[in-house]
Amino acid sequence: MDTSRLLRTTGTVIAAAGLLLSGCTSDGSGGPKAVASSAGGTASAAASTAVPAALRPYYEQKLSWRDCGVPGFQCATMKAPLDYAHPESGQDVDIAVARRQATGPGKRLGSLVVNPGGPGGSGIGYLQAYAGIGYPAAVRARYDMVSFDPRGVDRSSPVQCLTGPEMDKFTQVDQTPDNAAERAELVAAFKQFAAGCQSRSQRVLPHVSTVEAARDMDVLRAVLGDEKLAYVGASYGTFLGATYAELFPGRVGRLVLDGAMDPSRPALEMNRDQTGGFETALRSFIKDCAKQSDCPLGKGGPEAMTEQLKEFFRKADAQPVPSGDPDRPLGESLATTGVIAALYDESAWPQLREALTAAMNGDGSGLLSLADSYYEREADGKYANLMFANAAVNCLDQPPAFAGPDAVDAAVPSFQKASPVFGAGLAWASLNCAYWPVKATGEARALTAKGAPPIVVVGTVRDPATPYKWAQALAQQLDSGVLLTYDGDGHTAYGRGSACIDTAINQYLLAGTPPKDGKKCT
């Protein structure tokens, strides 16, 4: 799997296996009335005259809210055209939506739509498990907290590719092939994955691009009754938000893009950049590990400690570590995924030290559990559709990073320069889109959103998944981009313990006052 482009928030990565992502149940009544939007003025759920006639039925639909089965939340199903180029065809996709209404006190500001990243992360799961209950109380008091599963994701016409047992085998395929036979096995795995997506998801597969998800978000804005979109997107969610702003700059309200992607970077450069980001995060982990009494990598300095980890991966490649599941021993691929999962969030470093110590002593269950959280594998062997949607969106948004194995061979040295530990594996992981059954409809390009009001772009200096230079680039590309910097570790910044970051973003969301461009927080 193309783990090098799986961009998502910490909560999704580390805790996903334990979240209770309840489905919606029936009952409830009609949609919201017109309200004062976060940008001021009165909004109407009716589509504006700028909406093409063929799309007006979608913009004018009424959401029927019902109980979600999770206290405090309501759910609804929104219709969107399968193909925006031919909305008159009558073919639709179902978009699952959830909200938690503003709690007060204070004047309601409208809806705040949130997206956790991915691509492939469930917005509804994120809303119910975190954003709807964990965002600052002052924000939740003034906004209806809203999210949706983007098309192709979880509850929204989901992409399906492999069965649980097939996915178990796929995650164990060696992604650092040492010979022709291993290389052929990896190529065959990518082809099988792509063929499974085509056979199980042929109808939706050509229509899960970020542009289409952004267009869905504008329909959602309208049916929620908001004149302008207020939005917080994390990780890949920043690309979704920036794409929305490019398409609909006049409908942008208060946009926060946290852990930003650089939309101008081609897939190859993006994957290589992210490889370097994981190396940066690994160095931070190793530096911290050296200070801990339970560090399994010794005390010989960063280079020696890094070599210890590389040696562990080499041994796991040659002889997988027992994990407690005889069908899923901890080989190099699963071990590497487990380490990468923990690097998203420094609060997981103690868990990573414990899991590495156990694995180095013959028990791979801890690292396997981390890998399972990354892949969203449940205890019963079933997988959420995260990895399927992730590939489907990525492979549609840009042409493939590589045309075939020979191109990967040529690029491996540059990936290894970016990360001596992860480089080769992440280079080969980037091959998956080469065999995709649907041709890419998007391409790398700068997004300017000319005419939009100030958009806050947040970057974390030592972010493993979205390198800080991406945030700098996006803030420069956007005509109204404002860069807010967190000098810290981990993936994304809002709600991660920096009072400086949280205060700046809260003031923007609540009062419309963006931070000073270039503001830095620790």
GROMACS .gro file of C-alpha atoms in nm, residues 55 58 65 71 90 96 129 149 168 208 224 254 268 299 309 314 349 356 363 374 400 419 445 463 496-497:
model
   26
   55LEU     CA    1  -2.741   2.087  -0.995
   58TYR     CA    2  -2.897   1.875  -0.512
   65TRP     CA    3  -3.176   1.437   1.048
   71PRO     CA    4  -2.554   1.051   2.220
   90GLY     CA    5  -2.983   1.058  -1.246
   96ALA     CA    6  -2.324   1.036   0.493
  129ALA     CA    7  -1.488   1.036   1.860
  149ASP     CA    8  -1.757   1.075   0.489
  168ASP     CA    9  -0.388  -0.976   0.551
  208VAL     CA   10  -1.382   0.975  -0.600
  224LEU     CA   11  -2.675   2.322   0.589
  254ARG     CA   12  -1.304   3.081   0.782
  268LEU     CA   13   0.704   1.128  -0.693
  299LYS     CA   14   2.278   0.447   2.402
  309LEU     CA   15   1.661  -0.036   1.409
  314ARG     CA   16   1.671  -0.687   0.832
  349TRP     CA   17   0.663   0.698   2.167
  356LEU     CA   18   1.015  -0.256   1.984
  363ASP     CA   19   0.719  -1.103   2.067
  374TYR     CA   20  -0.269   0.203   1.083
  400PRO     CA   21   0.136   0.763  -1.087
  419SER     CA   22   1.552   0.825   0.472
  445ARG     CA   23  -0.066   2.240  -0.969
  463ASP     CA   24   0.573   1.684   1.117
  496ARG     CA   25  -0.226   1.908   2.053
  497GLY     CA   26  -0.123   2.105   2.362
   0.00000   0.00000   0.00000
